[in-house]
Tab-separated table of N, CA and C in Angstrom:
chain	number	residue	atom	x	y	z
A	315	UNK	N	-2.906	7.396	7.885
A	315	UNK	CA	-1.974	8.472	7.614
A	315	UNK	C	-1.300	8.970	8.891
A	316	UNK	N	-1.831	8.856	9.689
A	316	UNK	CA	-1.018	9.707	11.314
A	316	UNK	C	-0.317	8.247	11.506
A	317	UNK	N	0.209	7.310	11.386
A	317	UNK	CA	1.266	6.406	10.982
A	317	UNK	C	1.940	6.811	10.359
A	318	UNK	N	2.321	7.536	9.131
A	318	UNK	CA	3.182	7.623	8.577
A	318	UNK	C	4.466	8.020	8.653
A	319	UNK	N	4.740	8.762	9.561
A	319	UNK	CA	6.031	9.143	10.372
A	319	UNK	C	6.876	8.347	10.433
A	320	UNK	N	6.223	7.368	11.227
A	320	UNK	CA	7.033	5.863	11.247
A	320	UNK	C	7.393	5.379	10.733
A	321	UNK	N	7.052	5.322	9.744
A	321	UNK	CA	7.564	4.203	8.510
A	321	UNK	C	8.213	5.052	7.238
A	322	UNK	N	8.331	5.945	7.176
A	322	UNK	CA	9.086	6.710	5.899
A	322	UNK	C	10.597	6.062	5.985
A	323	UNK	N	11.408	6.554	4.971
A	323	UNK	CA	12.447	6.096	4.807
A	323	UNK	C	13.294	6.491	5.950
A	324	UNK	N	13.207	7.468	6.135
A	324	UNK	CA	14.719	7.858	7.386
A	324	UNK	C	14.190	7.259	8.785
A	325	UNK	N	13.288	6.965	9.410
A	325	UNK	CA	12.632	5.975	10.637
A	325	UNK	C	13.065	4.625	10.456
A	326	UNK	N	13.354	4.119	9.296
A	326	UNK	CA	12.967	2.633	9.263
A	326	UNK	C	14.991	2.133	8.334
A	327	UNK	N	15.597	3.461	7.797
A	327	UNK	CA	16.346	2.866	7.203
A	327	UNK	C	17.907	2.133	7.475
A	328	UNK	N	17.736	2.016	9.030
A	328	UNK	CA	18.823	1.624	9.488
A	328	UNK	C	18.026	0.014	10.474
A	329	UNK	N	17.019	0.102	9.969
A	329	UNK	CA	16.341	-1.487	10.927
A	329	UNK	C	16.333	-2.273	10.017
A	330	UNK	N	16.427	-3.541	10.789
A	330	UNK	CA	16.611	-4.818	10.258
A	330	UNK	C	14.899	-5.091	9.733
A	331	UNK	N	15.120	-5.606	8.899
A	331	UNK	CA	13.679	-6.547	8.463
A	331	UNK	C	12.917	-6.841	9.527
A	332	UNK	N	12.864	-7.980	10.488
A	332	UNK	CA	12.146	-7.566	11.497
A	332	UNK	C	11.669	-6.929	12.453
A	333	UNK	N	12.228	-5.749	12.687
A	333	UNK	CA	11.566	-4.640	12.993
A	333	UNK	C	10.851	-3.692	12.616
A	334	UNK	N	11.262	-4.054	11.189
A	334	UNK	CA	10.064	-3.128	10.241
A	334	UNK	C	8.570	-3.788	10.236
A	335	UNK	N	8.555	-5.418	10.289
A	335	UNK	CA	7.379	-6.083	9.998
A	335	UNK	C	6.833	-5.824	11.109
A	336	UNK	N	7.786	-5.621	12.591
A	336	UNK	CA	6.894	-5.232	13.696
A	336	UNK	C	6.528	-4.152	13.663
A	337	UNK	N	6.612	-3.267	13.237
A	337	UNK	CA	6.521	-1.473	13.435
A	337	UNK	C	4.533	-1.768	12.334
A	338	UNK	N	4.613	-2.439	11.376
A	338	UNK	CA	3.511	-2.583	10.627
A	338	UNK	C	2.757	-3.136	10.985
A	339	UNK	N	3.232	-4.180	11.896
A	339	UNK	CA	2.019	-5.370	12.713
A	339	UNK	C	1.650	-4.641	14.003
A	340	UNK	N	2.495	-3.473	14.058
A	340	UNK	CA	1.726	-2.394	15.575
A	340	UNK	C	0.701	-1.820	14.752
A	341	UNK	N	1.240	-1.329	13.647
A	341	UNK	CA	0.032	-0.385	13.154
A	341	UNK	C	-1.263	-0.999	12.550
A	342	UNK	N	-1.166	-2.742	11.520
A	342	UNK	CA	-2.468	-3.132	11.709
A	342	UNK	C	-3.153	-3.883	13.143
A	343	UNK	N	-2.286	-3.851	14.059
A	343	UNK	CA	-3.133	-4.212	15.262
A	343	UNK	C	-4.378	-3.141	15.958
A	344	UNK	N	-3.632	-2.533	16.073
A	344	UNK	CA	-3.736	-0.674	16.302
A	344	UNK	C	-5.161	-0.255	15.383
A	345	UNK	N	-5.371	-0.422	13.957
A	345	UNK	CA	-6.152	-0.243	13.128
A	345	UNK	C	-6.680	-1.160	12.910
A	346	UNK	N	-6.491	-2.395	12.766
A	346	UNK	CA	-7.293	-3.415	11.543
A	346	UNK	C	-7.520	-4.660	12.888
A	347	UNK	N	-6.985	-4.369	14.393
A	347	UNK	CA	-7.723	-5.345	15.395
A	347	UNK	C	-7.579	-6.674	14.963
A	348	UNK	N	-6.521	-6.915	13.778
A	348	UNK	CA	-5.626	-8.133	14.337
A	348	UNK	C	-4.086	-8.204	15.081
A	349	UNK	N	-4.007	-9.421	15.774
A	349	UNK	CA	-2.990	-9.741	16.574
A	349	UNK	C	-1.970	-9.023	15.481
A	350	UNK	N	-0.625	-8.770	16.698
A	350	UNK	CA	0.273	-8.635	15.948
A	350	UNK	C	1.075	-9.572	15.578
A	351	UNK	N	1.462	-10.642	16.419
A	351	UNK	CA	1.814	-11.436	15.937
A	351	UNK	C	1.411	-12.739	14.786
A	352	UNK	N	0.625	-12.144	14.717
A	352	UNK	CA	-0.667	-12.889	13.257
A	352	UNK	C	-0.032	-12.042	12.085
A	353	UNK	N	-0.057	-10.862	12.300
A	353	UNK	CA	-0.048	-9.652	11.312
A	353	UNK	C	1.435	-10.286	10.540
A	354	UNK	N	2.401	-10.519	11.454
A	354	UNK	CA	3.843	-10.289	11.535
A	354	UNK	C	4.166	-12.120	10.332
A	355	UNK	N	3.507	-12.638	10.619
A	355	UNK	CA	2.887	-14.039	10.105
A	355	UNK	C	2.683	-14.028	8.884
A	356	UNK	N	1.684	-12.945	8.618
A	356	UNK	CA	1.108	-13.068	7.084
A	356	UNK	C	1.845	-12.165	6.409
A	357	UNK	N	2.564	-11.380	6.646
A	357	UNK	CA	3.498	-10.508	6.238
A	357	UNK	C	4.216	-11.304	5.444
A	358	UNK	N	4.619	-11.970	6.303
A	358	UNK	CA	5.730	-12.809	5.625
A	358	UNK	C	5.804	-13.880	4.603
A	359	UNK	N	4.116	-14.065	4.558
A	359	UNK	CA	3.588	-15.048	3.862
A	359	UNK	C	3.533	-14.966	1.743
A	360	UNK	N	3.878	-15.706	1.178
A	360	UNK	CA	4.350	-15.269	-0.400
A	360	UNK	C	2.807	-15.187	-0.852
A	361	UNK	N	2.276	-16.130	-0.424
A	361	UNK	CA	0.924	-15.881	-1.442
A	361	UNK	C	-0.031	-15.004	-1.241
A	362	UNK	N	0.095	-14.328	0.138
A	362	UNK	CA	-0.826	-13.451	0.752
A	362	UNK	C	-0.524	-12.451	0.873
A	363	UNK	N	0.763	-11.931	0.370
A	363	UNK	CA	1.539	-10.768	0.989
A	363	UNK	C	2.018	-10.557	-0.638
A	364	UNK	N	3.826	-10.966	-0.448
A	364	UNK	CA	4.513	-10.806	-1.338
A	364	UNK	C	4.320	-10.734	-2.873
A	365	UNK	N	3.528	-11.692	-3.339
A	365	UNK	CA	3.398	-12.108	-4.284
A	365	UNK	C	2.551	-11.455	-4.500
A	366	UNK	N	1.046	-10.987	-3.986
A	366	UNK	CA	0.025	-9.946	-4.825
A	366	UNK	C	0.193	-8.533	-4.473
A	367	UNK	N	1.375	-8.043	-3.737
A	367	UNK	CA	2.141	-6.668	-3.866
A	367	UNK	C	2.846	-6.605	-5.064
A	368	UNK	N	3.451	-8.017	-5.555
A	368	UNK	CA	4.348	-7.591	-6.818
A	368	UNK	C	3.927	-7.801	-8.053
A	369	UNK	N	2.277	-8.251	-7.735
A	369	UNK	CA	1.445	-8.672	-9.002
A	369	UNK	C	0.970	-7.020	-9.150
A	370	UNK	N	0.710	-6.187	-8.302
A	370	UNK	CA	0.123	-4.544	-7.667
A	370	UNK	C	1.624	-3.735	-8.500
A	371	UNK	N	2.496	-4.132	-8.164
A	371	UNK	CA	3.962	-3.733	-8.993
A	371	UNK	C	3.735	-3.584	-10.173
A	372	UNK	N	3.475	-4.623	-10.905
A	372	UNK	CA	3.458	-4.964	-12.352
A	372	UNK	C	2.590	-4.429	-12.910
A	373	UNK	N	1.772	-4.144	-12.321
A	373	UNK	CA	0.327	-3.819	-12.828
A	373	UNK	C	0.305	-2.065	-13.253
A	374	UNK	N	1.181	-1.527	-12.269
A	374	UNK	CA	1.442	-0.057	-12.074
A	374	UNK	C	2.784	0.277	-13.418
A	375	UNK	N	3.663	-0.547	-13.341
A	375	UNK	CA	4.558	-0.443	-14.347
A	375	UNK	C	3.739	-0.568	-15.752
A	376	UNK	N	3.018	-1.342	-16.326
A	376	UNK	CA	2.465	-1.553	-17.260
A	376	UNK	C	1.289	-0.744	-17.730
A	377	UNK	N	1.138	0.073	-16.711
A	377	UNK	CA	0.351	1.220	-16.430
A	377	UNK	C	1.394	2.905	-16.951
A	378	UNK	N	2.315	2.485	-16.877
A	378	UNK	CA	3.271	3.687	-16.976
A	378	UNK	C	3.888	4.477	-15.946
A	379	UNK	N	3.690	3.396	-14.276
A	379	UNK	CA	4.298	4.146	-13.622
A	379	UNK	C	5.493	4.330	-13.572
A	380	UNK	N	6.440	5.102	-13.487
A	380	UNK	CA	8.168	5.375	-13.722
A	380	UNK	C	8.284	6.416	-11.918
A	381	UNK	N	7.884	6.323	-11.547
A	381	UNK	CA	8.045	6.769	-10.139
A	381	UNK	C	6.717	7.474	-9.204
A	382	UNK	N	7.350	7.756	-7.855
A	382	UNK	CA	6.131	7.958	-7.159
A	382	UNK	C	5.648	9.841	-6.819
A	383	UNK	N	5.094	10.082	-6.430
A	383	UNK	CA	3.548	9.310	-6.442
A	383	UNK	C	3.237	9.101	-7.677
A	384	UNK	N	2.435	8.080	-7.820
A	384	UNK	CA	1.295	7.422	-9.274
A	384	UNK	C	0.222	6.593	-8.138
A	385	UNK	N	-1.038	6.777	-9.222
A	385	UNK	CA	-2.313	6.471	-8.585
A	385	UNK	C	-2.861	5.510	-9.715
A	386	UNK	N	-2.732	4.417	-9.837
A	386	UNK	CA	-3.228	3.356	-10.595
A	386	UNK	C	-4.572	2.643	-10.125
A	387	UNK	N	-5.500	2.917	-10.673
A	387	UNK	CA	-6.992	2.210	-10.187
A	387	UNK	C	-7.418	1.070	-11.452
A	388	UNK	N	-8.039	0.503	-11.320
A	388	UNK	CA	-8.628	-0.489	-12.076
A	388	UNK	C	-7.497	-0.576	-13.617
A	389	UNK	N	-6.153	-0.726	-13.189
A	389	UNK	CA	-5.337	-0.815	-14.370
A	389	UNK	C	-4.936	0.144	-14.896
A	390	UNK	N	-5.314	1.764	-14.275
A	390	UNK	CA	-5.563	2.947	-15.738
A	390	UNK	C	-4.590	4.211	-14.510
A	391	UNK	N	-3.613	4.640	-15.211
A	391	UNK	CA	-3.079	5.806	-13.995
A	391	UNK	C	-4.512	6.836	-13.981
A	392	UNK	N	-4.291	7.296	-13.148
A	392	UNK	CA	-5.266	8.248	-12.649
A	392	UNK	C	-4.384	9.958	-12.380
A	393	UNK	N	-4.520	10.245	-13.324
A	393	UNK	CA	-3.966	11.913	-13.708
A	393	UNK	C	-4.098	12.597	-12.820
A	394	UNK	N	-3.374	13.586	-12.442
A	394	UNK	CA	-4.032	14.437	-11.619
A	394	UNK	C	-4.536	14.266	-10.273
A	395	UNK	N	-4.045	13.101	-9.811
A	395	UNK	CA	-4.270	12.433	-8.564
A	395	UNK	C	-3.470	13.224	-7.059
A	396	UNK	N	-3.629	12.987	-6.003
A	396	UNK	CA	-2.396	14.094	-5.278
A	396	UNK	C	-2.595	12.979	-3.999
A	397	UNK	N	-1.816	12.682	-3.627
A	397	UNK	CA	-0.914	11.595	-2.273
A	397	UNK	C	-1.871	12.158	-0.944
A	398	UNK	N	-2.266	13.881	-1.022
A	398	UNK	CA	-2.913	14.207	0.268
A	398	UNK	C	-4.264	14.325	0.167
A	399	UNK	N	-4.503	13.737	-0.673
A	399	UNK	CA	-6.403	13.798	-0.878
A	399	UNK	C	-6.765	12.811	0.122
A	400	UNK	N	-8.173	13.055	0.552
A	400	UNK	CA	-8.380	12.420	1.551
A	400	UNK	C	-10.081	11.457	1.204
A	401	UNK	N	-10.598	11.165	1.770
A	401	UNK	CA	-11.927	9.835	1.161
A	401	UNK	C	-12.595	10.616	0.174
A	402	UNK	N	-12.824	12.289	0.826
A	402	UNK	CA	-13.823	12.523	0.020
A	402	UNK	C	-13.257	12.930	-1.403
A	403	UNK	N	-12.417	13.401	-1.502
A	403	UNK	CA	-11.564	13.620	-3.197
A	403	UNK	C	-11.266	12.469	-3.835
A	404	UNK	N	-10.431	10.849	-3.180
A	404	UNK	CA	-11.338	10.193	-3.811
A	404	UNK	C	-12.500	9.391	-4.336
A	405	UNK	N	-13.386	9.811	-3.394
A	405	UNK	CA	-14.834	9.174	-3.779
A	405	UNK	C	-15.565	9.749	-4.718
A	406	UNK	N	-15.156	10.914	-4.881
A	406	UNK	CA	-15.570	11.724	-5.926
A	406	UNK	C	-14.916	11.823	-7.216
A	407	UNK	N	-13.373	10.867	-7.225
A	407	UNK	CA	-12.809	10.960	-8.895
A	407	UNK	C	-13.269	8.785	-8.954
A	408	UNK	N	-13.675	8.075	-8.263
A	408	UNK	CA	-13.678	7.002	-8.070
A	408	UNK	C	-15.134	6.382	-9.457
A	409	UNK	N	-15.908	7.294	-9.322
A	409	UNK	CA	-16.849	6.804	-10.632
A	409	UNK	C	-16.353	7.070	-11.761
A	410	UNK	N	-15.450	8.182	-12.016
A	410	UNK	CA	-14.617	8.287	-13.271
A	410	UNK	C	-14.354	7.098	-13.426
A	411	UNK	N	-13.074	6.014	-12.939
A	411	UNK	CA	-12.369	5.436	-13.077
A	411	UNK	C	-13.665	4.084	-13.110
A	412	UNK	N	-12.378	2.533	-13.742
A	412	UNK	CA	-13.685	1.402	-13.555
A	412	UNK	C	-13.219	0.766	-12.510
A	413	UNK	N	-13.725	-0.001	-11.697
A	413	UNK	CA	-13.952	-0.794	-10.320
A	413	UNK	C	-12.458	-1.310	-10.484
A	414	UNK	N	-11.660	-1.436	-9.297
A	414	UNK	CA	-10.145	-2.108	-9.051
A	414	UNK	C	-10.585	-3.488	-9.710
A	415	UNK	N	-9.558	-4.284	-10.257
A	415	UNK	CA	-9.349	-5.441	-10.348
A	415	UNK	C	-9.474	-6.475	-9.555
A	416	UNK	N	-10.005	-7.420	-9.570
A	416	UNK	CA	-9.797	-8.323	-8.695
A	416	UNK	C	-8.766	-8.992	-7.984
């Protein structure tokens, strides 16, 4: 979340595509201690990237999402959900719901 600055719409909406994938491959380097130029790699990659973000798409639409925020867990919107909750709010609505999808 203290990333997020960066990447909202008015930061990012005048850059080209590759500068956005770099601005994300700073931030999982930064966090997730892979290369960035690895990061910047798989980004781009359809089966690893693209393709199970838009399978995550579909899944939320068919769910009833019609705009954001929506909180879709294991297939099912999640009501009452709020964008600034933090681990412990949801670890605590997380047994409600059933385990994410595979």
């Amino acid at each position: 979340f203290a990333q997020q600055g960066t990447f909202e719409n008015s930061p990012t909406a005048a850059m080209p595509r590759s500068k956005v994938l770099e601005l994300f491959a700073g931030i999982a380097e930064q966090s997730c201690k892979v290369r960035k130029a690895d990061a910047v790699v798989r980004m781009q990659d359809w089966s690893i990237a693209t393709f199970p973000a838009w399978q995550e798409v579909q899944i939320g639409i068919l769910s009833g999402v019609t705009g954001t925020p929506k909180h879709v867990i294991g297939s099912e919107m999640v009501e009452d959900a709020e964008s600034e909750w933090g681990v412990g709010e949801w670890q605590a609505r997380l047994p409600q719901n059933k385990a994410p999808h595979p």
